Short mmCIF file of C-alpha atoms in Angstrom, two decimals:
data_model
loop_
_atom_site.label_atom_id
_atom_site.label_comp_id
_atom_site.label_asym_id
_atom_site.label_seq_id
_atom_site.Cartn_x
_atom_site.Cartn_y
_atom_site.Cartn_z
CA MET A 158 173.09 67.99 89.82
CA SER A 159 171.40 68.17 86.56
CA PHE A 160 167.68 69.17 85.90
CA PHE A 161 166.93 65.43 84.78
CA THR A 162 168.27 64.47 88.12
CA ALA A 163 166.28 66.85 89.85
CA LEU A 164 163.18 65.93 88.04
CA LYS A 165 164.24 61.90 88.86
CA LEU A 166 164.10 62.77 92.65
CA SER A 167 161.03 64.80 92.54
CA PHE A 168 159.12 62.38 90.28
CA ASN A 169 160.12 59.60 93.30
CA ASN A 170 158.86 61.88 95.68
CA ILE A 171 155.65 62.40 93.96
CA MET A 172 154.66 59.01 93.45
CA THR A 173 154.77 58.59 97.38
CA LYS A 174 152.24 60.90 97.47
CA LYS A 175 149.71 60.36 94.35
CA GLY A 176 146.94 60.81 96.25
CA ARG A 177 147.47 64.50 97.27
CA THR A 178 149.34 65.37 93.93
CA ILE A 179 146.37 64.39 91.79
CA LEU A 180 143.90 66.38 94.34
CA THR A 181 146.39 69.55 94.26
CA ALA A 182 146.62 69.15 90.34
CA PHE A 183 142.57 69.16 90.08
CA ALA A 184 142.42 71.90 92.19
CA SER A 185 144.94 74.32 90.59
CA ASN A 186 143.81 73.68 87.10
CA ILE A 187 139.77 74.80 87.77
CA GLY A 188 140.99 77.97 86.24
CA ILE A 189 142.56 76.17 83.45
CA ILE A 190 139.48 74.41 82.64
CA GLY A 191 137.33 77.57 83.04
CA ILE A 192 139.40 79.54 80.32
CA ALA A 193 139.46 76.16 78.30
CA LEU A 194 135.92 75.93 78.08
CA ILE A 195 135.56 79.69 77.39
CA LEU A 196 137.74 79.75 74.67
CA ALA A 197 136.32 76.82 73.24
CA LEU A 198 133.30 78.42 73.30
CA SER A 199 134.37 81.54 71.77
CA ASN A 200 136.68 79.63 68.98
CA GLY A 201 133.38 77.51 68.21
CA PHE A 202 131.00 80.81 67.84
CA ASP A 203 133.63 82.41 65.79
CA LYS A 204 133.76 79.61 63.29
CA LYS A 205 129.69 79.17 63.79
CA ILE A 206 129.87 83.08 62.86
CA THR A 207 132.43 82.50 59.80
CA GLU A 208 130.12 79.49 58.63
CA PHE A 209 127.00 81.61 58.52
CA GLU A 210 128.57 84.24 56.64
CA VAL A 211 130.51 81.86 54.12
CA ASN A 212 126.97 79.82 53.72
CA THR A 213 124.32 82.70 54.36
CA MET A 214 125.40 85.99 54.76
CA SER A 215 127.64 85.96 51.60
CA GLU A 216 124.12 86.18 50.00
CA TYR A 217 123.16 89.33 51.83
CA PRO A 218 123.14 91.94 49.65
CA ILE A 219 125.64 94.92 48.45
CA ILE A 220 123.39 97.88 48.78
CA ILE A 221 124.40 101.02 46.58
CA SER A 222 121.89 103.91 47.07
CA GLN A 223 121.77 107.65 46.23
CA GLN A 224 123.05 108.31 49.78
CA SER A 225 125.56 106.37 51.35
CA MET A 226 126.60 106.96 55.15
CA GLN A 227 130.39 106.39 55.38
CA VAL A 228 131.92 105.73 59.11
CA ASN A 229 135.89 105.80 59.34
CA ASP A 230 137.97 103.22 61.06
CA GLU A 231 137.84 105.47 64.38
CA THR A 232 134.06 105.63 65.00
CA PHE A 233 133.51 101.89 64.19
CA ALA A 234 136.19 101.18 66.95
CA ASP A 235 134.29 103.29 69.34
CA MET A 236 131.08 101.68 67.91
CA ARG A 237 132.74 98.25 68.96
CA ASN A 238 134.04 99.85 72.71
CA ASN A 239 130.45 100.84 73.12
CA ILE A 240 129.48 97.15 73.03
CA LYS A 241 132.04 96.03 75.40
CA GLU A 242 131.46 98.90 77.80
CA ASN A 243 127.40 98.24 77.75
CA ILE A 244 128.61 94.56 79.09
CA GLY A 245 131.17 95.68 81.53
CA ALA A 246 133.88 94.47 79.49
CA SER A 247 135.79 97.93 79.38
CA SER A 248 134.91 101.77 80.41
CA ALA A 249 136.13 104.76 78.25
CA ASN A 250 138.74 107.03 80.42
CA ASP A 251 137.29 110.38 78.89
CA GLU A 252 133.61 109.96 79.83
CA PHE A 253 132.01 111.70 82.70
CA PRO A 254 134.91 114.17 83.51
CA ASP A 255 135.14 116.22 86.72
CA ILE A 256 136.59 119.40 85.22
CA SER A 257 135.09 122.69 84.33
CA GLU A 258 135.76 122.78 80.77
CA VAL A 259 133.43 122.09 77.46
CA TYR A 260 135.16 120.38 74.24
CA PRO A 261 133.48 121.62 70.70
CA TYR A 262 134.00 118.97 68.51
CA ASP A 263 132.47 118.32 65.03
CA SER A 264 130.17 115.07 64.70
CA GLN A 265 130.90 114.98 60.79
CA GLU A 266 134.21 114.48 60.70
CA ASP A 267 133.74 110.56 61.42
CA THR A 268 130.65 110.03 59.83
CA PHE A 269 129.24 111.31 56.55
CA LEU A 270 126.50 111.17 54.26
CA HIS A 271 128.40 110.90 50.53
CA GLY A 272 125.97 111.21 47.27
CA ASN A 273 126.36 108.80 44.82
CA LYS A 274 125.82 109.76 41.18
CA LEU A 275 123.83 106.75 39.78
CA THR A 276 124.23 107.54 36.21
CA ALA A 277 122.95 105.75 33.16
CA GLN A 278 126.81 105.14 32.65
CA TYR A 279 126.87 103.32 36.17
CA MET A 280 123.72 101.32 35.28
CA ASP A 281 125.78 99.76 32.28
CA TYR A 282 128.52 98.91 34.37
CA ILE A 283 126.52 97.38 36.73
CA GLU A 284 124.54 95.32 34.02
CA ASP A 285 127.98 94.25 32.79
CA ILE A 286 129.09 92.15 36.10
CA ASP A 287 130.07 88.98 35.62
CA SER A 288 126.71 87.04 35.82
CA SER A 289 128.55 83.98 37.45
CA SER A 290 129.36 85.76 40.37
CA ILE A 291 125.72 87.09 41.49
CA SER A 292 122.74 85.20 42.14
CA GLY A 293 120.47 88.11 41.03
CA ILE A 294 120.48 92.13 41.39
CA SER A 295 117.32 94.40 42.38
CA TYR A 296 116.29 97.77 41.85
CA THR A 297 114.28 100.17 44.09
CA ARG A 298 112.21 102.77 41.83
CA ALA A 299 111.10 106.26 42.73
CA MET A 300 108.83 106.26 39.90
CA ASN A 301 104.90 106.53 39.65
CA PHE A 302 103.25 103.35 38.18
CA ASN A 303 99.91 104.81 37.73
CA LEU A 304 98.37 101.71 39.33
CA SER A 305 94.30 101.15 38.95
CA VAL A 306 92.28 98.14 39.76
CA LYS A 307 88.09 97.44 39.23
CA ALA A 308 86.16 96.34 42.26
CA ASP A 309 82.56 96.13 42.19
CA GLY A 310 82.06 97.55 39.00
CA LYS A 311 84.07 100.90 39.43
CA VAL A 312 87.66 101.86 38.76
CA LYS A 313 89.97 103.13 41.50
CA THR A 314 93.44 104.45 41.71
CA VAL A 315 95.84 102.08 43.73
CA ASN A 316 98.78 103.32 45.62
CA ALA A 317 101.65 101.54 44.96
CA ASN A 318 103.03 102.25 48.32
CA ASN A 319 100.17 100.69 49.87
CA ILE A 320 100.54 97.48 48.19
CA ASN A 321 104.09 97.25 48.69
CA PHE A 322 104.90 97.26 44.86
CA THR A 323 108.36 95.62 44.97
CA GLU A 324 110.68 94.54 42.00
CA LEU A 325 111.56 91.14 41.73
CA PRO A 326 115.41 90.31 41.87
CA LYS A 327 116.69 90.44 38.01
CA SER A 328 118.89 87.21 36.94
CA LEU A 329 121.93 88.43 34.41
CA SER A 330 122.65 84.67 33.78
CA GLY A 331 120.33 82.04 31.64
CA ASP A 332 119.80 79.90 34.59
CA GLY A 333 116.66 81.37 36.18
CA ASN A 334 116.02 83.67 39.20
CA LEU A 335 118.51 81.88 41.55
CA ILE A 336 118.15 84.32 44.25
CA LEU A 337 114.29 84.21 44.11
CA GLU A 338 114.09 80.26 43.77
CA ASN A 339 116.59 79.44 46.68
CA ASN A 340 114.96 81.91 49.00
CA TYR A 341 111.20 81.32 48.23
CA ASP A 342 108.49 78.61 47.77
CA ILE A 343 105.88 78.97 45.04
CA ILE A 344 102.98 77.53 46.96
CA ALA A 345 100.46 78.42 44.08
CA GLY A 346 100.48 79.29 40.17
CA ARG A 347 103.88 79.51 38.82
CA TYR A 348 106.68 82.05 38.46
CA PRO A 349 106.47 85.17 36.26
CA GLU A 350 106.63 84.35 32.32
CA SER A 351 106.18 87.38 30.81
CA LYS A 352 106.75 91.14 31.70
CA ASN A 353 103.18 91.66 32.91
CA ASP A 354 103.16 88.57 35.47
CA ILE A 355 103.16 89.33 39.04
CA LEU A 356 103.69 87.66 42.18
CA LEU A 357 101.73 87.82 45.70
CA VAL A 358 104.16 87.70 48.31
CA VAL A 359 102.64 86.18 51.69
CA ASP A 360 104.38 86.06 55.33
CA LYS A 361 105.83 82.87 56.97
CA LYS A 362 102.02 81.90 58.56
CA ASN A 363 100.50 82.65 54.64
CA ARG A 364 99.06 86.25 55.81
CA ILE A 365 98.88 89.29 54.10
CA GLU A 366 97.95 92.76 55.63
CA GLU A 367 94.05 93.20 55.15
CA SER A 368 95.01 97.08 53.98
CA ILE A 369 96.86 95.59 50.98
CA LEU A 370 93.97 93.38 49.92
CA GLU A 371 91.50 96.08 50.41
CA GLU A 372 93.79 98.50 48.16
CA LEU A 373 93.63 95.82 45.68
CA GLY A 374 89.54 95.93 45.81
CA ILE A 375 89.56 92.54 47.45
CA SER A 376 86.59 92.33 49.88
CA ILE A 377 87.27 90.58 53.05
CA GLN A 378 84.15 88.66 54.17
CA GLU A 379 85.59 85.39 55.44
CA ASP A 380 88.65 84.41 57.58
CA ALA A 381 90.73 82.66 54.54
CA ILE A 382 90.87 83.44 51.21
CA ASP A 383 91.43 80.60 48.86
CA PHE A 384 94.43 80.80 46.48
CA GLU A 385 92.38 80.41 43.55
CA ASP A 386 90.37 83.44 44.17
CA LEU A 387 93.53 85.44 44.49
CA LEU A 388 95.37 83.91 41.08
CA GLY A 389 94.30 85.53 37.82
CA LEU A 390 93.62 89.03 39.92
CA GLU A 391 94.10 92.01 37.67
CA ILE A 392 95.72 95.62 38.16
CA LYS A 393 95.99 97.92 35.19
CA ALA A 394 99.09 100.15 34.99
CA ILE A 395 97.84 103.29 32.73
CA LEU A 396 100.65 104.99 30.27
CA ASN A 397 101.85 108.76 31.22
CA ASP A 398 99.79 109.97 28.17
CA ASP A 399 96.70 108.37 29.07
CA TYR A 400 96.73 109.25 32.56
CA TYR A 401 98.26 113.16 32.55
CA LYS A 402 95.88 115.04 30.70
CA GLU A 403 97.76 118.65 29.22
CA TYR A 404 96.08 122.04 30.12
CA GLY A 405 97.89 124.95 28.83
CA GLU A 406 101.54 124.93 30.50
CA TYR A 407 100.53 122.35 33.23
CA PHE A 408 99.55 118.73 33.45
CA THR A 409 96.70 116.97 35.71
CA ALA A 410 95.49 113.29 36.35
CA ASN A 411 92.77 112.03 34.00
CA MET A 412 89.44 112.56 35.69
CA ASP A 413 88.20 110.01 33.38
CA LEU A 414 89.89 107.08 35.08
CA GLU A 415 87.21 104.44 33.39
CA THR A 416 88.29 105.25 30.10
CA ALA A 417 92.03 105.46 30.72
CA TYR A 418 91.80 102.14 32.55
CA ASN A 419 90.08 100.54 29.39
CA ASN A 420 92.48 102.16 27.14
CA GLU A 421 94.10 99.29 24.73
CA ASN A 422 97.73 100.68 25.89
CA SER A 423 97.09 100.18 29.48
CA GLN A 424 99.15 97.54 30.87
CA THR A 425 97.34 94.35 32.51
CA LEU A 426 99.29 92.96 35.12
CA LYS A 427 97.89 89.54 36.61
CA ILE A 428 98.90 87.41 39.50
CA CYS A 429 100.51 84.00 38.28
CA GLY A 430 101.68 82.70 41.56
CA ILE A 431 101.64 83.07 45.37
CA ILE A 432 105.20 82.94 46.72
CA ARG A 433 106.46 82.64 50.66
CA ILE A 434 110.13 82.74 52.08
CA LYS A 435 111.54 79.46 52.44
CA GLU A 436 111.46 77.77 56.28
CA ASP A 437 115.41 77.41 56.25
CA SER A 438 115.95 80.73 54.19
CA TYR A 439 117.40 83.71 56.14
CA LEU A 440 117.13 86.19 53.51
CA GLU A 441 113.73 88.12 53.03
CA ILE A 442 114.35 90.30 50.20
CA LEU A 443 110.60 91.04 49.37
CA ASN A 444 107.84 92.61 51.48
CA GLU A 445 104.41 90.79 51.80
CA GLY A 446 102.44 92.24 49.01
CA ILE A 447 102.73 92.70 44.98
CA ALA A 448 105.97 92.15 43.36
CA TYR A 449 106.56 92.77 39.47
CA THR A 450 109.16 91.88 36.94
CA PRO A 451 112.29 93.80 36.03
CA GLU A 452 111.29 93.93 32.54
CA PHE A 453 107.76 95.83 33.17
CA ALA A 454 109.72 98.15 35.16
CA ASP A 455 112.15 99.13 32.22
CA TYR A 456 108.93 99.49 29.69
CA ILE A 457 107.36 101.44 31.89
CA SER A 458 110.31 103.51 32.14
CA GLU A 459 111.24 103.82 28.55
CA ASN A 460 107.68 104.85 28.00
CA ALA A 461 107.58 107.11 30.30
CA ALA A 462 110.54 108.95 28.85
CA ALA A 463 109.28 109.69 25.93
CA SER A 464 105.63 110.85 27.16
CA LYS A 465 104.29 114.74 26.84
CA ILE A 466 104.37 115.01 30.87
CA VAL A 467 108.01 114.16 30.67
CA LEU A 468 109.66 116.05 27.91
CA LYS A 469 107.54 119.13 28.80
CA GLN A 470 109.01 118.83 32.76
CA LYS A 471 112.55 118.48 31.19
CA GLU A 472 112.13 122.12 29.48
CA VAL A 473 110.51 124.17 32.13
CA ASP A 474 112.03 124.92 35.50
CA TYR A 475 108.43 124.64 37.22
CA ASN A 476 106.68 121.75 38.71
CA VAL A 477 104.17 120.46 35.70
CA LEU A 478 101.74 119.31 38.38
CA THR A 479 101.75 121.75 40.93
CA GLY A 480 103.11 125.05 38.93
CA GLU A 481 105.55 125.50 41.68
CA GLN A 482 108.76 126.99 40.68
CA ILE A 483 111.88 125.17 40.64
CA ASP A 484 115.39 127.34 41.02
CA LEU A 485 117.59 125.29 38.65
CA SER A 486 120.87 127.76 39.48
CA THR A 487 121.13 125.70 42.63
CA GLU A 488 121.76 122.19 43.35
CA GLN A 489 118.92 121.77 45.77
CA GLY A 490 116.56 122.90 42.67
CA GLN A 491 118.47 120.43 40.04
CA ASP A 492 118.10 117.45 42.55
CA THR A 493 114.15 118.41 42.82
CA LYS A 494 113.77 118.78 39.23
CA GLU A 495 115.40 115.04 39.01
CA GLN A 496 113.46 113.66 41.68
CA LEU A 497 110.02 115.02 40.01
CA LEU A 498 111.42 113.37 36.87
CA SER A 499 112.04 110.13 38.50
CA TYR A 500 108.60 110.25 39.67
CA LEU A 501 107.18 110.69 36.42
CA GLY A 502 109.16 107.27 35.17
CA SER A 503 111.87 109.02 33.38
CA GLY A 504 115.77 108.02 33.39
CA GLY A 505 115.60 104.70 34.25
CA VAL A 506 117.94 105.16 37.23
CA PRO A 507 116.89 103.41 40.55
CA SER A 508 116.88 105.11 43.95
CA MET A 509 118.88 102.15 45.10
CA ILE A 510 120.80 98.97 43.83
CA MET A 511 120.97 95.71 45.77
CA ILE A 512 123.27 92.79 44.28
CA TYR A 513 123.26 89.68 45.75
CA PRO A 514 126.55 87.38 45.44
CA LYS A 515 126.27 83.71 44.91
CA ASP A 516 128.77 82.90 47.68
CA PHE A 517 131.58 84.07 49.68
CA ASP A 518 134.38 83.94 47.33
CA SER A 519 132.12 85.49 44.69
CA LYS A 520 131.32 88.50 46.87
CA GLU A 521 135.04 88.99 47.19
CA LYS A 522 134.87 89.55 43.33
CA VAL A 523 131.73 91.84 43.09
CA LEU A 524 133.21 93.98 45.86
CA GLU A 525 136.83 94.33 43.48
CA TYR A 526 134.51 94.65 40.38
CA LEU A 527 132.49 97.61 42.17
CA ASP A 528 135.87 99.13 43.57
CA ASN A 529 137.34 99.31 40.18
CA TRP A 530 135.00 101.70 39.26
CA ASN A 531 136.23 104.12 41.74
CA HIS A 532 140.01 103.98 40.34
CA ASN A 533 141.51 107.54 39.39
CA LYS A 534 138.04 109.44 40.16
CA ASP A 535 137.46 112.21 42.29
CA ASP A 536 135.76 112.04 45.86
CA SER A 537 132.62 113.46 44.43
CA ASP A 538 131.92 111.00 41.51
CA MET A 539 132.72 107.91 43.34
CA ILE A 540 130.33 105.40 44.21
CA LEU A 541 130.30 103.79 47.45
CA TYR A 542 128.15 100.85 48.93
CA THR A 543 127.41 99.31 52.13
CA ASP A 544 128.25 95.56 52.90
CA LEU A 545 125.52 94.31 55.16
CA ALA A 546 127.33 90.90 55.90
CA GLU A 547 130.55 92.46 56.56
CA ILE A 548 128.95 94.67 59.33
CA ILE A 549 126.40 92.10 60.87
CA THR A 550 129.61 89.87 61.22
CA THR A 551 132.16 92.21 62.32
CA MET A 552 129.81 93.69 65.10
CA SER A 553 129.07 89.99 65.71
CA GLY A 554 132.50 89.08 66.31
CA SER A 555 132.96 92.11 68.47
CA ILE A 556 130.31 91.01 70.69
CA MET A 557 131.94 87.52 70.73
CA SER A 558 134.98 89.18 71.86
CA ALA A 559 133.82 91.10 74.66
CA ILE A 560 131.95 88.38 76.42
CA THR A 561 135.19 86.31 75.86
CA ILE A 562 137.37 89.00 77.72
CA VAL A 563 134.72 89.20 80.40
CA LEU A 564 134.51 85.30 81.15
CA ILE A 565 138.21 84.89 81.15
CA ALA A 566 138.71 87.95 83.63
CA PHE A 567 136.49 86.42 86.01
CA SER A 568 138.43 82.88 85.65
CA ALA A 569 141.62 84.09 85.85
CA ILE A 570 141.03 85.09 89.44
CA SER A 571 140.91 81.23 90.15
CA LEU A 572 144.51 81.13 88.42
CA LEU A 573 145.79 83.65 90.96
CA VAL A 574 144.12 81.50 94.13
CA SER A 575 146.05 78.33 92.27
CA VAL A 576 149.29 79.97 92.20
CA ILE A 577 149.34 81.03 95.97
CA MET A 578 147.75 77.44 96.71
CA ILE A 579 150.85 75.81 94.78
CA GLY A 580 153.08 78.01 97.00
CA ILE A 581 151.42 76.57 100.19
CA ILE A 582 151.75 73.08 99.07
CA THR A 583 155.15 73.42 97.99
CA TYR A 584 155.81 75.15 101.26
CA ILE A 585 154.43 72.06 102.93
CA SER A 586 156.27 69.58 100.69
CA VAL A 587 159.53 71.90 102.00
CA LEU A 588 158.63 71.03 105.77
CA GLU A 589 158.33 67.43 105.05
CA ARG A 590 161.49 67.01 103.15
CA THR A 591 163.46 69.27 105.47
CA LYS A 592 165.95 66.20 106.42
CA GLU A 593 166.29 65.11 102.63
CA ILE A 594 167.51 68.79 102.07
CA GLY A 595 170.29 68.28 105.07
CA VAL A 596 171.15 64.99 103.36
CA LEU A 597 171.57 66.36 99.85
CA ARG A 598 173.12 69.62 101.28
CA ALA A 599 175.79 67.03 103.39
CA LEU A 600 176.42 65.39 99.86
CA GLY A 601 177.44 68.36 98.15
CA ALA A 602 174.36 69.78 96.60
CA ARG A 603 174.41 73.45 96.24
CA LYS A 604 171.85 75.88 97.12
CA LYS A 605 170.73 76.19 93.27
CA ASP A 606 170.70 72.38 93.01
CA ILE A 607 168.01 72.20 96.05
CA THR A 608 166.26 74.89 94.19
CA ARG A 609 166.28 72.83 91.02
CA VAL A 610 164.62 69.88 92.93
CA PHE A 611 161.52 71.83 94.17
CA ASP A 612 161.42 73.67 90.86
CA ALA A 613 161.45 70.28 89.19
CA GLU A 614 158.64 68.96 91.61
CA THR A 615 156.53 72.08 90.57
CA PHE A 616 157.13 71.55 87.01
CA ILE A 617 155.93 68.00 86.89
CA VAL A 618 152.69 69.09 89.21
CA GLY A 619 152.08 71.87 86.68
CA LEU A 620 152.60 69.89 83.43
CA PHE A 621 150.35 67.27 84.97
CA SER A 622 147.80 70.10 86.14
CA GLY A 623 147.67 71.51 82.69
CA GLY A 624 147.07 68.30 80.89
CA LEU A 625 144.41 67.27 83.26
CA GLY A 626 142.49 70.79 82.94
CA ILE A 627 142.82 70.34 79.04
CA LEU A 628 141.40 66.52 79.48
CA ILE A 629 138.92 67.68 81.75
CA ALA A 630 137.71 70.62 79.58
CA SER A 631 137.72 68.17 76.75
CA ILE A 632 135.28 65.70 78.48
CA LEU A 633 133.05 68.77 79.76
CA ILE A 634 132.52 69.89 76.31
CA LEU A 635 130.52 67.20 75.37
CA PRO A 636 127.75 68.17 77.80
CA VAL A 637 128.37 71.64 77.31
CA ASN A 638 127.57 71.06 73.41
CA ILE A 639 124.17 68.99 74.12
CA ILE A 640 122.94 71.82 76.68
CA ILE A 641 123.69 74.52 73.65
CA GLU A 642 122.28 72.65 71.04
CA SER A 643 118.67 72.31 72.92
CA LEU A 644 118.65 75.73 73.55
CA THR A 645 119.77 77.13 70.23
CA ASP A 646 119.45 74.35 67.84
CA LEU A 647 123.37 74.90 67.23
CA PRO A 648 125.16 71.42 67.23
CA ASN A 649 128.83 71.07 68.34
CA VAL A 650 129.47 74.77 69.34
CA ALA A 651 132.63 74.45 71.85
CA VAL A 652 135.43 73.28 69.94
CA ILE A 653 139.28 73.41 72.09
CA ASN A 654 141.84 74.99 69.70
CA PRO A 655 145.03 72.68 69.45
CA LEU A 656 146.97 76.17 69.86
CA HIS A 657 144.61 77.19 72.80
CA ALA A 658 145.22 73.68 74.56
CA ILE A 659 149.21 74.26 74.33
CA PHE A 660 149.00 77.86 75.52
CA LEU A 661 147.04 76.81 78.45
CA VAL A 662 149.50 74.12 79.46
CA ALA A 663 152.05 76.58 79.40
CA ILE A 664 150.30 78.95 81.36
CA SER A 665 149.77 76.30 84.08
CA LEU A 666 153.46 75.48 84.09
CA THR A 667 154.39 78.89 84.25
CA LEU A 668 152.24 79.67 86.94
CA THR A 669 152.96 76.63 88.88
CA VAL A 670 156.72 77.36 88.70
CA ILE A 671 156.37 80.97 90.13
CA GLY A 672 153.67 79.95 92.74
CA GLY A 673 156.85 77.46 94.06
CA PHE A 674 159.61 79.72 93.40
CA ILE A 675 159.54 81.33 97.11
CA PRO A 676 159.11 78.01 98.66
CA ALA A 677 162.06 76.50 96.96
CA LYS A 678 164.21 79.61 97.31
CA MET A 679 163.35 78.88 101.37
CA ALA A 680 164.49 75.43 100.93
CA ALA A 681 167.95 76.06 99.36
CA LYS A 682 168.59 78.73 102.41
CA LYS A 683 168.47 75.97 104.93
CA ASP A 684 171.17 75.38 107.29
CA PRO A 685 171.99 71.92 106.29
CA VAL A 686 173.28 71.09 110.15
CA VAL A 687 170.02 72.26 111.31
CA ALA A 688 168.00 70.10 108.52
CA LEU A 689 169.69 67.07 109.14
CA ARG A 690 168.69 67.31 113.09
CA THR A 691 164.88 68.01 111.99
CA GLU A 692 162.88 64.88 112.83
#
């Protein structure tokens, strides 16, 4: 008997009990429906994460700092495993051992801090990056800006840290400050047009910390301050030679702050605009406070490099402000002197660089450009960076994979039940068709032909069950997507991958055939004489 003949016999038999077959197929595909929905959600969330990375997170900055923490692949895998363990997706076999031994290990083997030597040469290399690939570059500088304001007729010093004095991103192309304009709205005034223009950054609710306003000399008498009262506010940046006075071998801050403030060399900074993060932006690159232009920072740094206090500090082995001795024979002492010179404004090398790619493809070009710097260099001379987008998406993907594993494991239990149920249904079919088995054997059917008849029946049921499961899952996806969108504002998250659908139908087919295998063998072993006499 050919398999096609066996299929035909089984199909004719199934058609005599359509209702029971449909119920059987429906009951046996509950596990398939569950797994199909889980895979659809997992597939959809993976696509959303990729879409989010391509459209939004590709603009997350690539960070280059003086200290870069590096984690190897093994440690990163441990981080992913920790996530799985926390949600019950897996457990470590080597944790909480019941033994009387202690294992020494070196925590620095897997994680280490790499010191990046951000030199003037490297800064030139960064400035030469392809401007068409990035929206902007921003720097964090460790220098003191000698800021002061006049409030109530008196001049007072302003601590740059207290007002979140932040440098605006720098555009290397002539098409405006894209990273700023793409992520911030100008809600009053205008964008900077000269080096001494500054911006006031407020939060999503137009708020700003009271301490920042107080540091700027603004008296808070009402619950709200009009934009016009803030636009045009002046801050003075006093140059080093006017701010520091030399006394023998040391320097001290000018006690006559009023004279320094009014000096014609002092740089007058004016608030020209007020900006706020865009409603649909995910990239909040500025803290609420005051933001200054890169051109202003370059001017202050160039002026400071030629100032008396910096030139003196370069010559001596002690702190010219405190008199504290600096041991230049040690690396720590050299670092201390470099930090002191940076504080005084010398060198122009920032403590941190943030590069903002234009899009996903551009980010790959930027990373390749940064990697080219490290070719043929010793480990100590390499400049390592941190890709925020990669870290976030990798960890998000790990969490989603772990959740998927847990849910599939639960749904797989119903597949086991389905296998047992198919076996029972096939056994009932064997009992119902005992006389038919006897007739077939009397006509010359072999034992394997009888097995093939019942295998063909389970094949048809399995194929129908898998197809029905995918169909029902596809229908259920519609309300699932509606519910998810109402809860998360993410449309059309659940999407069935065609390969997953084919795979699940194949699983349904395989499990059904396995479930019916033993009853089919039992049918084949029946004595034809006994089978013919069965009523």
